Tab-separated table of C-alpha atoms in Angstrom:
chain	number	residue	atom	x	y	z
A	1	ASP	CA	-93.797	-165.323	107.133
A	2	VAL	CA	-91.996	-167.917	104.857
A	3	LYS	CA	-90.352	-166.247	101.916
A	4	VAL	CA	-89.210	-168.246	98.806
A	5	THR	CA	-87.812	-165.988	95.873
A	6	GLN	CA	-86.705	-167.042	92.533
A	7	SER	CA	-83.966	-165.009	90.658
A	8	SER	CA	-85.994	-164.179	87.669
A	9	ARG	CA	-89.789	-163.770	86.670
A	10	TYR	CA	-89.252	-164.230	82.961
A	11	LEU	CA	-86.337	-165.463	81.041
A	12	VAL	CA	-85.551	-165.909	77.369
A	13	LYS	CA	-82.580	-168.370	76.275
A	14	ARG	CA	-81.672	-169.545	73.035
A	15	THR	CA	-81.353	-173.469	72.289
A	16	GLY	CA	-77.918	-174.837	73.580
A	17	GLU	CA	-77.474	-172.176	76.264
A	18	LYS	CA	-76.484	-173.020	79.886
A	19	VAL	CA	-79.090	-171.349	81.941
A	20	PHE	CA	-79.057	-171.083	85.760
A	21	LEU	CA	-82.401	-170.790	88.017
A	22	GLU	CA	-81.834	-169.580	91.651
A	23	CYS	CA	-83.914	-169.925	94.481
A	24	VAL	CA	-83.232	-168.732	97.932
A	25	GLN	CA	-85.449	-169.226	101.223
A	26	ASP	CA	-85.315	-167.352	104.362
A	27	MET	CA	-86.618	-169.990	106.973
A	28	ASP	CA	-83.834	-172.236	107.383
A	29	HIS	CA	-85.982	-175.128	105.448
A	30	GLU	CA	-83.820	-178.253	105.245
A	31	ASN	CA	-86.064	-179.564	102.168
A	32	MET	CA	-85.766	-177.760	99.044
A	33	PHE	CA	-87.480	-178.882	95.547
A	34	TRP	CA	-87.639	-177.884	91.970
A	35	TYR	CA	-90.978	-178.236	89.768
A	36	ARG	CA	-91.954	-177.684	86.251
A	37	GLN	CA	-95.484	-176.626	85.652
A	38	ASP	CA	-97.203	-177.220	81.991
A	39	PRO	CA	-100.694	-176.857	81.045
A	40	GLY	CA	-102.681	-180.125	81.540
A	41	LEU	CA	-99.679	-181.896	83.172
A	42	GLY	CA	-99.753	-180.050	86.754
A	43	LEU	CA	-96.518	-179.890	88.548
A	44	ARG	CA	-94.006	-182.356	88.100
A	45	LEU	CA	-90.882	-182.738	90.314
A	46	ILE	CA	-87.444	-182.397	88.592
A	47	TYR	CA	-85.156	-182.571	91.585
A	48	PHE	CA	-85.212	-182.228	95.296
A	49	SER	CA	-82.701	-181.788	98.107
A	50	TYR	CA	-83.000	-182.699	101.716
A	51	ASP	CA	-79.595	-181.137	103.182
A	52	VAL	CA	-76.593	-179.256	101.943
A	53	LYS	CA	-74.717	-180.951	99.402
A	54	MET	CA	-77.319	-183.329	98.857
A	55	LYS	CA	-79.693	-184.144	95.931
A	56	GLU	CA	-81.980	-186.845	94.843
A	57	LYS	CA	-83.919	-187.227	91.298
A	58	GLY	CA	-87.708	-186.289	91.245
A	59	ASP	CA	-90.014	-187.633	88.151
A	60	ILE	CA	-88.401	-185.825	85.031
A	61	PRO	CA	-84.649	-184.849	86.072
A	62	GLU	CA	-83.332	-185.555	82.526
A	63	GLY	CA	-81.780	-182.443	80.934
A	64	TYR	CA	-81.584	-180.819	84.336
A	65	SER	CA	-79.002	-181.054	87.298
A	66	VAL	CA	-79.130	-179.206	90.788
A	67	SER	CA	-76.692	-177.465	92.862
A	68	ARG	CA	-77.020	-176.975	96.994
A	69	GLU	CA	-73.918	-175.399	98.183
A	70	LYS	CA	-75.693	-173.431	101.062
A	71	LYS	CA	-78.717	-174.573	102.744
A	72	GLU	CA	-80.718	-171.475	101.861
A	73	ARG	CA	-79.855	-171.649	98.099
A	74	PHE	CA	-81.128	-174.237	95.693
A	75	SER	CA	-80.141	-173.725	92.160
A	76	LEU	CA	-81.495	-175.371	88.622
A	77	ILE	CA	-79.191	-176.073	85.692
A	78	LEU	CA	-80.263	-176.657	82.195
A	79	GLU	CA	-76.698	-177.797	80.855
A	80	SER	CA	-78.041	-177.087	77.216
A	81	ALA	CA	-81.393	-175.625	76.794
A	82	SER	CA	-83.734	-177.193	74.393
A	83	THR	CA	-87.155	-175.746	73.244
A	84	ASN	CA	-88.990	-178.597	75.223
A	85	GLN	CA	-87.854	-176.771	78.382
A	86	THR	CA	-89.928	-174.065	77.971
A	87	SER	CA	-92.019	-174.010	80.915
A	88	MET	CA	-92.899	-172.354	84.358
A	89	TYR	CA	-90.231	-173.196	86.826
A	90	LEU	CA	-91.649	-173.358	90.697
A	91	CYS	CA	-89.383	-173.732	93.445
A	92	ALA	CA	-90.577	-174.779	96.941
A	93	SER	CA	-89.140	-175.455	100.459
A	94	SER	CA	-90.192	-177.192	103.534
A	95	ARG	CA	-89.327	-178.009	107.003
A	96	GLY	CA	-87.475	-181.286	107.791
A	97	GLY	CA	-90.027	-184.036	108.579
A	98	GLN	CA	-92.904	-181.752	107.563
A	99	GLU	CA	-94.696	-181.830	104.381
A	100	THR	CA	-96.246	-178.742	103.932
A	101	GLN	CA	-94.379	-176.914	101.017
A	102	TYR	CA	-93.876	-173.096	100.544
A	103	PHE	CA	-93.616	-171.654	96.926
A	104	GLY	CA	-91.560	-169.083	95.089
A	105	PRO	CA	-93.319	-167.366	92.396
A	106	GLY	CA	-92.217	-168.771	89.505
A	107	THR	CA	-89.943	-168.512	86.699
A	108	ARG	CA	-91.453	-168.421	83.059
A	109	LEU	CA	-88.580	-169.893	80.766
A	110	LEU	CA	-88.866	-169.432	77.060
A	111	VAL	CA	-86.431	-171.270	74.881
A	112	LEU	CA	-86.115	-170.234	71.290
B	1	GLY	CA	-98.139	-196.201	91.771
B	2	GLU	CA	-98.928	-192.584	92.446
B	3	ASP	CA	-101.501	-190.836	90.177
B	4	VAL	CA	-103.728	-187.845	91.260
B	5	GLU	CA	-106.665	-186.813	89.013
B	6	GLN	CA	-108.819	-183.583	88.753
B	7	SER	CA	-111.145	-182.061	86.295
B	8	LEU	CA	-109.338	-179.378	84.461
B	9	PHE	CA	-112.096	-176.610	84.422
B	10	LEU	CA	-115.036	-175.230	86.660
B	11	SER	CA	-117.144	-172.322	85.917
B	12	VAL	CA	-119.575	-170.932	88.777
B	13	ARG	CA	-121.703	-167.835	89.256
B	14	GLU	CA	-120.395	-165.344	91.991
B	15	GLY	CA	-122.348	-166.105	95.029
B	16	ASP	CA	-122.555	-169.852	94.344
B	17	SER	CA	-120.776	-172.912	96.064
B	18	SER	CA	-118.021	-174.098	94.456
B	19	VAL	CA	-116.994	-177.934	94.514
B	20	ILE	CA	-113.770	-178.770	93.062
B	21	ASN	CA	-112.755	-182.942	93.241
B	22	CYS	CA	-109.770	-184.627	93.143
B	23	THR	CA	-109.130	-188.517	93.176
B	24	TYR	CA	-105.922	-190.219	94.046
B	25	THR	CA	-104.700	-193.799	93.766
B	26	ASP	CA	-102.262	-194.582	96.324
B	27	SER	CA	-103.827	-195.704	100.027
B	28	SER	CA	-101.000	-194.834	101.729
B	29	SER	CA	-101.462	-190.962	101.587
B	30	THR	CA	-100.826	-189.106	105.135
B	31	TYR	CA	-101.810	-185.714	104.403
B	32	LEU	CA	-103.705	-184.225	101.492
B	33	TYR	CA	-103.719	-180.669	100.339
B	34	TRP	CA	-105.233	-177.716	98.477
B	35	TYR	CA	-102.994	-175.210	96.663
B	36	LYS	CA	-104.295	-172.200	94.707
B	37	GLN	CA	-102.356	-170.526	92.068
B	38	GLU	CA	-103.534	-166.948	91.004
B	39	PRO	CA	-102.462	-165.977	87.343
B	40	GLY	CA	-98.715	-165.184	87.062
B	41	ALA	CA	-98.140	-166.131	90.606
B	42	GLY	CA	-96.621	-169.178	92.741
B	43	LEU	CA	-98.798	-171.671	94.694
B	44	GLN	CA	-100.137	-170.658	97.936
B	45	LEU	CA	-101.335	-173.312	100.516
B	46	LEU	CA	-104.875	-173.080	101.182
B	47	THR	CA	-105.574	-175.956	103.555
B	48	TYR	CA	-104.565	-179.631	104.123
B	49	ILE	CA	-106.152	-182.764	105.867
B	50	PHE	CA	-104.415	-185.618	107.629
B	51	SER	CA	-105.686	-188.863	106.065
B	52	ASN	CA	-107.406	-189.946	109.624
B	53	MET	CA	-109.870	-186.879	108.977
B	54	ASP	CA	-113.240	-187.070	107.146
B	55	MET	CA	-113.715	-183.274	107.444
B	56	LYS	CA	-111.870	-179.775	107.667
B	57	GLN	CA	-113.430	-176.460	107.583
B	58	ASP	CA	-111.806	-173.301	107.628
B	59	GLN	CA	-113.869	-170.257	107.145
B	60	ARG	CA	-115.259	-170.711	103.531
B	61	LEU	CA	-113.563	-173.758	102.889
B	62	THR	CA	-114.578	-177.134	103.522
B	63	VAL	CA	-112.590	-180.121	102.917
B	64	LEU	CA	-113.992	-183.685	102.504
B	65	LEU	CA	-112.147	-186.913	102.498
B	66	ASN	CA	-113.676	-190.114	101.515
B	67	LYS	CA	-110.634	-192.666	102.000
B	68	LYS	CA	-112.574	-195.479	100.841
B	69	ASP	CA	-113.195	-194.164	97.550
B	70	LYS	CA	-109.923	-192.138	97.638
B	71	HIS	CA	-111.826	-188.919	96.960
B	72	LEU	CA	-110.976	-185.603	98.130
B	73	SER	CA	-113.097	-182.422	97.450
B	74	LEU	CA	-112.551	-178.578	98.206
B	75	ARG	CA	-115.774	-176.756	98.631
B	76	ILE	CA	-115.689	-172.780	98.693
B	77	ALA	CA	-118.826	-171.366	99.717
B	78	ASP	CA	-120.308	-167.853	98.546
B	79	THR	CA	-117.549	-167.910	95.676
B	80	GLN	CA	-115.843	-164.547	94.735
B	81	THR	CA	-114.428	-163.299	91.837
B	82	GLY	CA	-111.203	-163.172	93.777
B	83	ASP	CA	-111.523	-167.030	93.955
B	84	SER	CA	-110.808	-167.447	90.290
B	85	ALA	CA	-107.908	-169.330	89.903
B	86	ILE	CA	-106.098	-172.746	89.529
B	87	TYR	CA	-106.483	-175.145	92.287
B	88	PHE	CA	-104.298	-178.135	92.894
B	89	CYS	CA	-104.928	-181.135	95.106
B	90	ALA	CA	-101.302	-183.028	96.363
B	91	GLU	CA	-100.735	-185.654	98.203
B	92	THR	CA	-97.886	-187.028	100.503
B	93	LEU	CA	-97.276	-190.551	100.795
B	94	THR	CA	-96.055	-192.589	103.981
B	95	GLY	CA	-91.924	-193.030	103.777
B	96	THR	CA	-91.640	-190.738	101.093
B	97	ALA	CA	-90.592	-187.839	103.477
B	98	SER	CA	-91.903	-184.441	102.199
B	99	LYS	CA	-92.572	-185.269	98.511
B	100	LEU	CA	-95.742	-184.200	97.152
B	101	THR	CA	-97.419	-185.477	94.033
B	102	PHE	CA	-99.902	-183.175	92.350
B	103	GLY	CA	-102.830	-183.117	90.528
B	104	THR	CA	-103.396	-181.525	87.243
B	105	GLY	CA	-104.929	-178.648	88.581
B	106	THR	CA	-108.658	-177.304	88.017
B	107	ARG	CA	-109.295	-173.956	86.567
B	108	LEU	CA	-112.031	-171.946	88.531
B	109	GLN	CA	-113.611	-169.423	86.457
B	110	VAL	CA	-116.126	-167.268	88.568
B	111	THR	CA	-118.537	-165.357	86.463
B	112	LEU	CA	-120.721	-162.268	87.432
């Protein structure tokens, strides 16, 4: 079974803090993705990566950055958290050349 | 452009069939997916259909694709309370190498 894990299920941070969300997959997948999920908006792609040290912007990259130093780990960074980044963050991975994505359980982030 | 639309809410009685609909605008879709999200959890892949197919059946689930109208539906037979969740359709496009575009999600409520 594919397993995608996220470092925290719930996180509370203050405005201006630097926030790290970690995602790890154990299936040697090449592709990894970060989404945010908001009511009525579905999932929106923030950043994705097709390989180690490689990243590409998704649809809403503003205010976020990512890091992929190892194949199994993809980190989402909020350099200076703002209240409009309060959301559910979902990580996913897929095998190279295949579209089926497998999701982690999500991190619900509250920025006060 | 990419746009995937779903109605936000559906209520059905236990034992009835549920039909969740999805429309998309880009005709270059290759695969179309249905994901299920239970409360507080990540997304779980339910089923998918390749764009050259009209129908796919998997136990209680039937996926219908009308490529001419760009309409996708998921039928759940004999709906159970455990089917209560948010259902997302998603498409992947030719040449986008594993990127998915998600609909807004349909919340299915199953009543007794």
